[in-house]
Short mmCIF file of C-alpha atoms in Angstrom, two decimals:
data_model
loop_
_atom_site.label_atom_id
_atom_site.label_comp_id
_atom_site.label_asym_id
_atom_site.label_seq_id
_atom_site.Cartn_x
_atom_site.Cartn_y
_atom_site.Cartn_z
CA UNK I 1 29.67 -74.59 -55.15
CA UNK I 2 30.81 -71.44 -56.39
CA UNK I 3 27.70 -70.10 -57.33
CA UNK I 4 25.98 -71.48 -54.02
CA UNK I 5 28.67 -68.81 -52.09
CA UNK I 6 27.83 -65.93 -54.49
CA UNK I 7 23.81 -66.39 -53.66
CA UNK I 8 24.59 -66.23 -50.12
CA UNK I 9 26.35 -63.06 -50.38
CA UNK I 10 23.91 -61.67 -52.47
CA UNK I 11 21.28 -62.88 -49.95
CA UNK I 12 22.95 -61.49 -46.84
CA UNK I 13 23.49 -57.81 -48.94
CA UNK I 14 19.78 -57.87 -49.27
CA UNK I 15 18.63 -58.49 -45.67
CA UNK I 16 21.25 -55.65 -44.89
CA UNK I 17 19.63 -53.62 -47.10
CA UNK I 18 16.02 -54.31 -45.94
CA UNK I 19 17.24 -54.10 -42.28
CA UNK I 20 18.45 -50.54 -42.78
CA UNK I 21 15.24 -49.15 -44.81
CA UNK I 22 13.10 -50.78 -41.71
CA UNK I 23 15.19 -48.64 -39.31
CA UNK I 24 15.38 -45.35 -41.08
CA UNK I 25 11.49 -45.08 -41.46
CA UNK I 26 10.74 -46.37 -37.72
CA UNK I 27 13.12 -43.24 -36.99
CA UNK I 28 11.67 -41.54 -39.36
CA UNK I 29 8.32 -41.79 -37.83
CA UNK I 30 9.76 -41.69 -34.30
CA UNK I 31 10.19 -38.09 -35.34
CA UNK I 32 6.88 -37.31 -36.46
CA UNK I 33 5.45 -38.23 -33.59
CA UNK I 34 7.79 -36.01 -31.76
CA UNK I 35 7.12 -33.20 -33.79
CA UNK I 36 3.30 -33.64 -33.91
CA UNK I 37 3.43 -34.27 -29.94
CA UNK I 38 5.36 -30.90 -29.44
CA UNK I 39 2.63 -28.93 -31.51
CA UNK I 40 -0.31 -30.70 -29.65
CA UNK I 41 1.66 -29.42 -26.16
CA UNK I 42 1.89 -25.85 -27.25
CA UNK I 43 -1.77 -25.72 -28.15
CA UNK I 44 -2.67 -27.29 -25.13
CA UNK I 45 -0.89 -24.65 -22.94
CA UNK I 46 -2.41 -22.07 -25.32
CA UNK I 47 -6.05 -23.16 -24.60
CA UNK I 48 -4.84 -23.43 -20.81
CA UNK I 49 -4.11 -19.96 -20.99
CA UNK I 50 -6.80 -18.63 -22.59
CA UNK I 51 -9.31 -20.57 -20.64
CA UNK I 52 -7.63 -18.92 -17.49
CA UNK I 53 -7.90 -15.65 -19.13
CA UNK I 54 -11.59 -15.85 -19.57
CA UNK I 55 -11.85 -17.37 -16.37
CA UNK I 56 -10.30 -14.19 -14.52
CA UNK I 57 -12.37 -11.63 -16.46
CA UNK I 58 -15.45 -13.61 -15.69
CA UNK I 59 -14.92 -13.37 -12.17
CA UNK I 60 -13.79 -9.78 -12.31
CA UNK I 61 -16.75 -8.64 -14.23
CA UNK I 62 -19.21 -10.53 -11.76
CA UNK I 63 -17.26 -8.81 -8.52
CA UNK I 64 -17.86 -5.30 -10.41
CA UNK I 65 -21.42 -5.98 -11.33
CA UNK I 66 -22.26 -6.63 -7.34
CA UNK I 67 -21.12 -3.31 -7.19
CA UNK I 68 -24.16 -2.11 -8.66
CA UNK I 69 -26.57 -4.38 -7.43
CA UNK I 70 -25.50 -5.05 -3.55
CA UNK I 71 -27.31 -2.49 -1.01
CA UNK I 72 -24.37 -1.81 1.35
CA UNK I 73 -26.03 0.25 4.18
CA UNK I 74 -27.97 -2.52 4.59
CA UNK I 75 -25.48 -5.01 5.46
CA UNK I 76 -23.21 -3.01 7.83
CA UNK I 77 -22.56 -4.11 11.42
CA UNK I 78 -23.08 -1.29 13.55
CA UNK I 79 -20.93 -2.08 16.80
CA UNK I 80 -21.22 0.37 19.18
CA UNK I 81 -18.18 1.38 21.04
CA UNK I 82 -19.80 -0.45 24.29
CA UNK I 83 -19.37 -3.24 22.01
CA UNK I 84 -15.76 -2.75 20.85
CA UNK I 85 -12.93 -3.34 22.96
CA UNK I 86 -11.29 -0.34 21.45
CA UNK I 87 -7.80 0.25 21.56
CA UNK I 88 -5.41 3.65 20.78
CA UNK I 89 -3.10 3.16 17.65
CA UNK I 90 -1.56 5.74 15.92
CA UNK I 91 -4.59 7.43 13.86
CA UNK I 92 -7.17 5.82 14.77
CA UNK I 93 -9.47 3.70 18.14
CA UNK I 94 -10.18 0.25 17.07
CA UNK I 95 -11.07 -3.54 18.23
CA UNK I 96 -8.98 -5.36 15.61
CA UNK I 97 -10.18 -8.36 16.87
CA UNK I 98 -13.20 -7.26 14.30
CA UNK I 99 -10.96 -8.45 11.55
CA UNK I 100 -10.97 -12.24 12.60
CA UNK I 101 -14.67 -12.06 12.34
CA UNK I 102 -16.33 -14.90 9.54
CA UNK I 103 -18.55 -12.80 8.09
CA UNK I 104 -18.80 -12.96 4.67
CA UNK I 105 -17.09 -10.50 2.93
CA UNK I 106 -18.40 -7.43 1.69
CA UNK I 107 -16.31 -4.84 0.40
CA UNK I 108 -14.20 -5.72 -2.83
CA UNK I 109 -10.80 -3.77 -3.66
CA UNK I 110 -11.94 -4.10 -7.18
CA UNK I 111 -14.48 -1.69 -6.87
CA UNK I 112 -12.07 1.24 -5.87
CA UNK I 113 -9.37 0.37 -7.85
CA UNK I 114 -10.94 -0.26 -11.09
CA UNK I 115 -10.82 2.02 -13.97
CA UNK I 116 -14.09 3.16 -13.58
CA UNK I 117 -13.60 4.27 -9.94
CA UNK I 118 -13.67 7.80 -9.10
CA UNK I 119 -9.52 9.38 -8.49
CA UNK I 120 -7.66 8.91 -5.19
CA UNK I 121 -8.55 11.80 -3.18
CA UNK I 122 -6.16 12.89 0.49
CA UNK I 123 -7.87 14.11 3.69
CA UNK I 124 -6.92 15.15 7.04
CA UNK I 125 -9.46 14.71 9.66
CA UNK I 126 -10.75 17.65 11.65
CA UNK I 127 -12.91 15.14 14.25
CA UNK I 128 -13.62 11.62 14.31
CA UNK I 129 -14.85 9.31 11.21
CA UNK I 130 -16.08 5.78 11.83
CA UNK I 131 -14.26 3.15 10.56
CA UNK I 132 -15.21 -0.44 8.89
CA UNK I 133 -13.39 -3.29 7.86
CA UNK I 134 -13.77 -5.44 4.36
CA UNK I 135 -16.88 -7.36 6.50
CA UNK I 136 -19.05 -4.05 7.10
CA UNK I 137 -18.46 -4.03 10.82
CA UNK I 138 -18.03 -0.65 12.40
CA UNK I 139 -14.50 -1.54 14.48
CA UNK I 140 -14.17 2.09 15.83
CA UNK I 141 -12.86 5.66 14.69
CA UNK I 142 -10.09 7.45 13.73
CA UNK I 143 -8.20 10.46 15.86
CA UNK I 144 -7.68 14.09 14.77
CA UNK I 145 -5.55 14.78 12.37
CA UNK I 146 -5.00 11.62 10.89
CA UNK I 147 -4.54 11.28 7.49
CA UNK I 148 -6.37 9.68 4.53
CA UNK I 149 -5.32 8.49 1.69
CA UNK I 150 -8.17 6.63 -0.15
CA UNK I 151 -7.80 4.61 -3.08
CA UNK I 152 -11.37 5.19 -4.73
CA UNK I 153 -14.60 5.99 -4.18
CA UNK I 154 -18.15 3.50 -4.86
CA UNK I 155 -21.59 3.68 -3.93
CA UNK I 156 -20.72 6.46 -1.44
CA UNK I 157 -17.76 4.70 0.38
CA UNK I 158 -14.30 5.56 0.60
CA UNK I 159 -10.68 2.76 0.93
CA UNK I 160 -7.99 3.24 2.48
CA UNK I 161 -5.20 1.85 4.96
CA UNK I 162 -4.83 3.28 8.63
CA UNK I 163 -2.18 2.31 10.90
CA UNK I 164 -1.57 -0.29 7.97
CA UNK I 165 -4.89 -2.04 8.07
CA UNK I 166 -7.94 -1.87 5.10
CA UNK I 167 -10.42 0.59 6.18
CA UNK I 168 -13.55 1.64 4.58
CA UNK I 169 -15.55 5.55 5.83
CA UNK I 170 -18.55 6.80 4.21
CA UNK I 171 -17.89 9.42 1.91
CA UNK I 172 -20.64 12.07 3.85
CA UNK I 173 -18.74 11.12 6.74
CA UNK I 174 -15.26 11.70 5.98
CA UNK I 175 -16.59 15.12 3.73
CA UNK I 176 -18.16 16.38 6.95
CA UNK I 177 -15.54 15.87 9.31
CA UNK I 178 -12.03 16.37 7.55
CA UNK I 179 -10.46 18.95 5.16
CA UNK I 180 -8.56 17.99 1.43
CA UNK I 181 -4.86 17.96 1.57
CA UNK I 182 -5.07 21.09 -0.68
CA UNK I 183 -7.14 22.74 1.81
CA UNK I 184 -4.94 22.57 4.28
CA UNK I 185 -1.85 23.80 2.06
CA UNK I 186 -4.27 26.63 1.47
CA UNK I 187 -4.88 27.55 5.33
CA UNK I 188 -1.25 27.39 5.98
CA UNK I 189 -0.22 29.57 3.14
CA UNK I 190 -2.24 31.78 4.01
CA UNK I 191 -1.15 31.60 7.91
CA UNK I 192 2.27 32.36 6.73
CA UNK I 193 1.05 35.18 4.57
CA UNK I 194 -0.19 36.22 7.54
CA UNK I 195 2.67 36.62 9.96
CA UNK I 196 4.46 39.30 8.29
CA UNK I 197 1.63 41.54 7.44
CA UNK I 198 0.93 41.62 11.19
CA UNK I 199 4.80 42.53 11.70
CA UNK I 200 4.78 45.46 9.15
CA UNK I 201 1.91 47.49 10.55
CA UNK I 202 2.72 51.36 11.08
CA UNK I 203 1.83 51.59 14.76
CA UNK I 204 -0.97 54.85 15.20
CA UNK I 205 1.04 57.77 16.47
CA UNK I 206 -0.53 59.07 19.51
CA UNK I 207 0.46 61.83 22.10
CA UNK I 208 3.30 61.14 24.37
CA UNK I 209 2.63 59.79 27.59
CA UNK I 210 4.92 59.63 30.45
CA UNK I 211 6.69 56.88 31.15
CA UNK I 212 7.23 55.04 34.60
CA UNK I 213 10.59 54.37 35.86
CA UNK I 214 11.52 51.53 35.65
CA UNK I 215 14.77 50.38 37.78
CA UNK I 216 17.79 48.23 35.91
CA UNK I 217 18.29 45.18 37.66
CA UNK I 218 22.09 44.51 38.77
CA UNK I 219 24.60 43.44 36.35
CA UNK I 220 24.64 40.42 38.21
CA UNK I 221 21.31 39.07 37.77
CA UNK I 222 20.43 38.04 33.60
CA UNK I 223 17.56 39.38 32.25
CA UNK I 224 15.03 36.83 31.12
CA UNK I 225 14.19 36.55 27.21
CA UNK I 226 10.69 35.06 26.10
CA UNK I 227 11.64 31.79 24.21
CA UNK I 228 10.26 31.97 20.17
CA UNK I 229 7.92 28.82 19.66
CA UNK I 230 8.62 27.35 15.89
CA UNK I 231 5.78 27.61 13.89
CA UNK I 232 5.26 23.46 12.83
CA UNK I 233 6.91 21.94 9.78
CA UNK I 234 4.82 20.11 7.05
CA UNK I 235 7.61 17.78 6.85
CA UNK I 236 8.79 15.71 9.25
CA UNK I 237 13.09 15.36 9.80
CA UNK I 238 14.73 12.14 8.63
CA UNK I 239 14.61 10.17 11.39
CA UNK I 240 11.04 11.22 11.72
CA UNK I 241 9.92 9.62 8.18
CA UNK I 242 11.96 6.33 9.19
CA UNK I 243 10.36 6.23 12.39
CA UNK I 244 7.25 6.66 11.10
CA UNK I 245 8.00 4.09 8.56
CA UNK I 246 8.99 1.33 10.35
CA UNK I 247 6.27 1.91 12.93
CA UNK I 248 3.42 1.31 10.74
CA UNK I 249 5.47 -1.61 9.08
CA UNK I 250 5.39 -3.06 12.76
CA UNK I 251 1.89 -1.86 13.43
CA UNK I 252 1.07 -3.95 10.00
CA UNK I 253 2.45 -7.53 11.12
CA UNK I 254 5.92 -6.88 9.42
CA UNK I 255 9.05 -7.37 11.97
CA UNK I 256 12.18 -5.70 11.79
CA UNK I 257 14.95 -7.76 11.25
CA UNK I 258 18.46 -6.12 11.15
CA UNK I 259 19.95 -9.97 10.26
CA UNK I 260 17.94 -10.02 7.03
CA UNK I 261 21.04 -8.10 5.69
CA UNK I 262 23.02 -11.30 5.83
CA UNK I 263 20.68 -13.54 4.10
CA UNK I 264 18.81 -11.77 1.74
CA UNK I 265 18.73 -9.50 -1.39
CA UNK I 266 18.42 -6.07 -0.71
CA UNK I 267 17.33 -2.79 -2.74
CA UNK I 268 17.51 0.87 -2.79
CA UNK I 269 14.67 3.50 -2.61
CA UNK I 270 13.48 6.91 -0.65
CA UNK I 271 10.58 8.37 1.71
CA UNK I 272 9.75 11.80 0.59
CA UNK I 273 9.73 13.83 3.95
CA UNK I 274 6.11 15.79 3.40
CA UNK I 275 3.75 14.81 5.88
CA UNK I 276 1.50 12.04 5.10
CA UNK I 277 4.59 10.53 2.61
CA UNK I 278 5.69 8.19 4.94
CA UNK I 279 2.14 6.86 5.67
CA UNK I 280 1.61 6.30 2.00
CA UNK I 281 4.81 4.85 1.28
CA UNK I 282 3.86 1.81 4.25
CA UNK I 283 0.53 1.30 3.46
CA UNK I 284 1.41 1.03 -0.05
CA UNK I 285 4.47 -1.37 1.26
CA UNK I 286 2.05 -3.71 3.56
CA UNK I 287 -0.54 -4.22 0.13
CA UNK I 288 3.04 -5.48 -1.66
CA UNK I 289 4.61 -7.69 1.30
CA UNK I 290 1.01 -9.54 1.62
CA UNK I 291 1.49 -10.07 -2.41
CA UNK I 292 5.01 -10.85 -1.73
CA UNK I 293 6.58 -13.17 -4.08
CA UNK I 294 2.81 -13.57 -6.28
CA UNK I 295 3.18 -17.28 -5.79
CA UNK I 296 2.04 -17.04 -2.38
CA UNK I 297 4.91 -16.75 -0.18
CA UNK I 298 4.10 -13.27 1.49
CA UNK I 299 6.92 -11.53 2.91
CA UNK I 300 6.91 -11.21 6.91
CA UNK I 301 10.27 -9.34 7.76
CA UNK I 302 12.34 -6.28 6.82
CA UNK I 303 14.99 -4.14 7.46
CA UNK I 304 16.27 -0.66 6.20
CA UNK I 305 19.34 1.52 6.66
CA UNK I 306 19.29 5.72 5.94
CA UNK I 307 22.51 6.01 2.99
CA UNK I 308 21.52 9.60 2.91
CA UNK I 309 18.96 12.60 2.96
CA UNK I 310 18.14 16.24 1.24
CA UNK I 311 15.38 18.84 2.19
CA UNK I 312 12.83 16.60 0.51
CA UNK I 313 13.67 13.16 0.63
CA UNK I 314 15.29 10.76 3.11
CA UNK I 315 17.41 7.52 1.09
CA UNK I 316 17.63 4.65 2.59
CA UNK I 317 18.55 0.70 1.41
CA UNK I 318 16.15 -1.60 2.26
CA UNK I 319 15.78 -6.02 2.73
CA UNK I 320 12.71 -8.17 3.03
CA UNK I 321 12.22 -11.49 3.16
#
């Protein structure tokens, strides 16, 4: 009976025994399958990537080779302005209504901004210079004096942004009808040079000659003074670059939105107060709100306050959302 009991025990220790060795080795393999499962998801996502990769510089290289191969003048629209129903903005006459058109596009950004691309060059326009949109259609012109700050040159076209829109000018065009920002620094230093050479010159000494006499008004009555015209500043004031700012933020689609400072996150930055500054600074601004947050979600409002200002720059803090 005795020995009955001690076989049982025995027997029990053993299925223990077995039970536990069963166990560790289904963990045990539990865990390799983890392991080998995490490895096969990190090279998964590292082919993903890759693939994407090669997928972008395919389509980038086959938008940079059209460059080369599409004939552009012979896919423009040519509206007339009897066509247009043109409309005054700040720099320019146009029928925005140009920009809804379907037509397929035909100017890429990639072109002008690639590294291949001639430099940015700035312009100021001495007469009118037609003006197309990303289809090829001719949507009207721009005004005197308006400013250009292109992004690139290809196949004899010019980009830029105008009153906060993408606008494409033949290079001829824009050549023959506008001067470099360095030319005009040159006229107007030269202007000022100018001015006090005129001021300085020894008057010709000639014989006397009698004068007429001329009677003193009464004490009473002031004697008029001719009012000094100030020459015009290459820079506009403060308020001036905000203005300016904000206005071809609003021309753009953004809206100002004092309330944003409530429920949004906010950041600091400056206009430089040079003329064409201020221009730069929103077009540049309107490329980066239609980005906004690179998911998708463009930004559609924004807000800014002036903290401060010196002879070259006004500083302001600024919200978007």
């Amino acid at each position: 009976m005795k020995r009955k009991r001690l076989l049982a025990v025995v027997l029990i220790a053993v299925m223990m025994s077995g039970g536990c060795g069963n166990k560790n080795a289904e963990e045990a393999t539990t865990d390799t399958n983890v392991v080998n499962s995490s490895v096969s998801e990190e090279e998964h996502i590292k082919e993903n990537e890759t693939e994407e990769t090669q997928s972008f510089t395919s389509v980038k290289e086959e938008i940079l080779a059209k460059a080369e191969t599409t004939d552009i003048d012979s896919l423009i629209v040519e509206k007339t302005d009897d066509e247009l129903d043109l409309k005054q903005y700040l720099f320019s006459y146009e029928d925005r209504t140009m920009d809804k058109n379907t037509a397929e596009q035909l100017f890429y950004l990639d072109w002008f901004m690639d590294d291949s691309a001639s430099e940015a060059e700035s312009f100021i326009t001495t007469d009118k210079v037609d003006l197309y949109n990303i289809n090829g259609i001719r949507v009207g012109y721009t005004l005197k004096d308006a400013w250009l700050e292109t992004f690139g040159e290809c196949n004899g076209w010019y980009f830029f942004y105008l009153d906060g829109n993408q606008r494409f000018a033949r290079v001829e065009d824009v050549k023959a009808n506008s001067i470099t920002r360095e030319q005009a620094k040159a006229e107007e230093e030269a202007n000022k040079q100018e001015e006090p050479t005129a001021k300085t010159e020894t008057p010709v000494e000639s014989a006397p000659v009698e004068q007429p006499v001329v009677e003193t008004p009464p004490a009473s009555e002031p004697i008029e003074q001719p009012v000094e015209t100030p020459a015009e500043s290459d820079k506009y004031t403060p308020e001036e670059a905000i203005a300016v700012y904000r206005s071809l933020m609003e021309v753009g689609g953004i809206t100002w939105n004092p309330a944003l400072k409530d429920v949004s996150s906010w950041g600091t930055g400056w206009l430089y107060l040079d003329k064409g500054y201020p221009e730069l600074a929103a077009s540049s601004d309107l490329e980066s709100f239609a980005m906004g947050d690179s998911v998708g979600n463009s930004w559609t409002e924004f807000y800014v306050e002036v903290t401060g200002s010196d002879e070259e720059a006004v500083y302001f803090t600024g919200w978007h959302n």
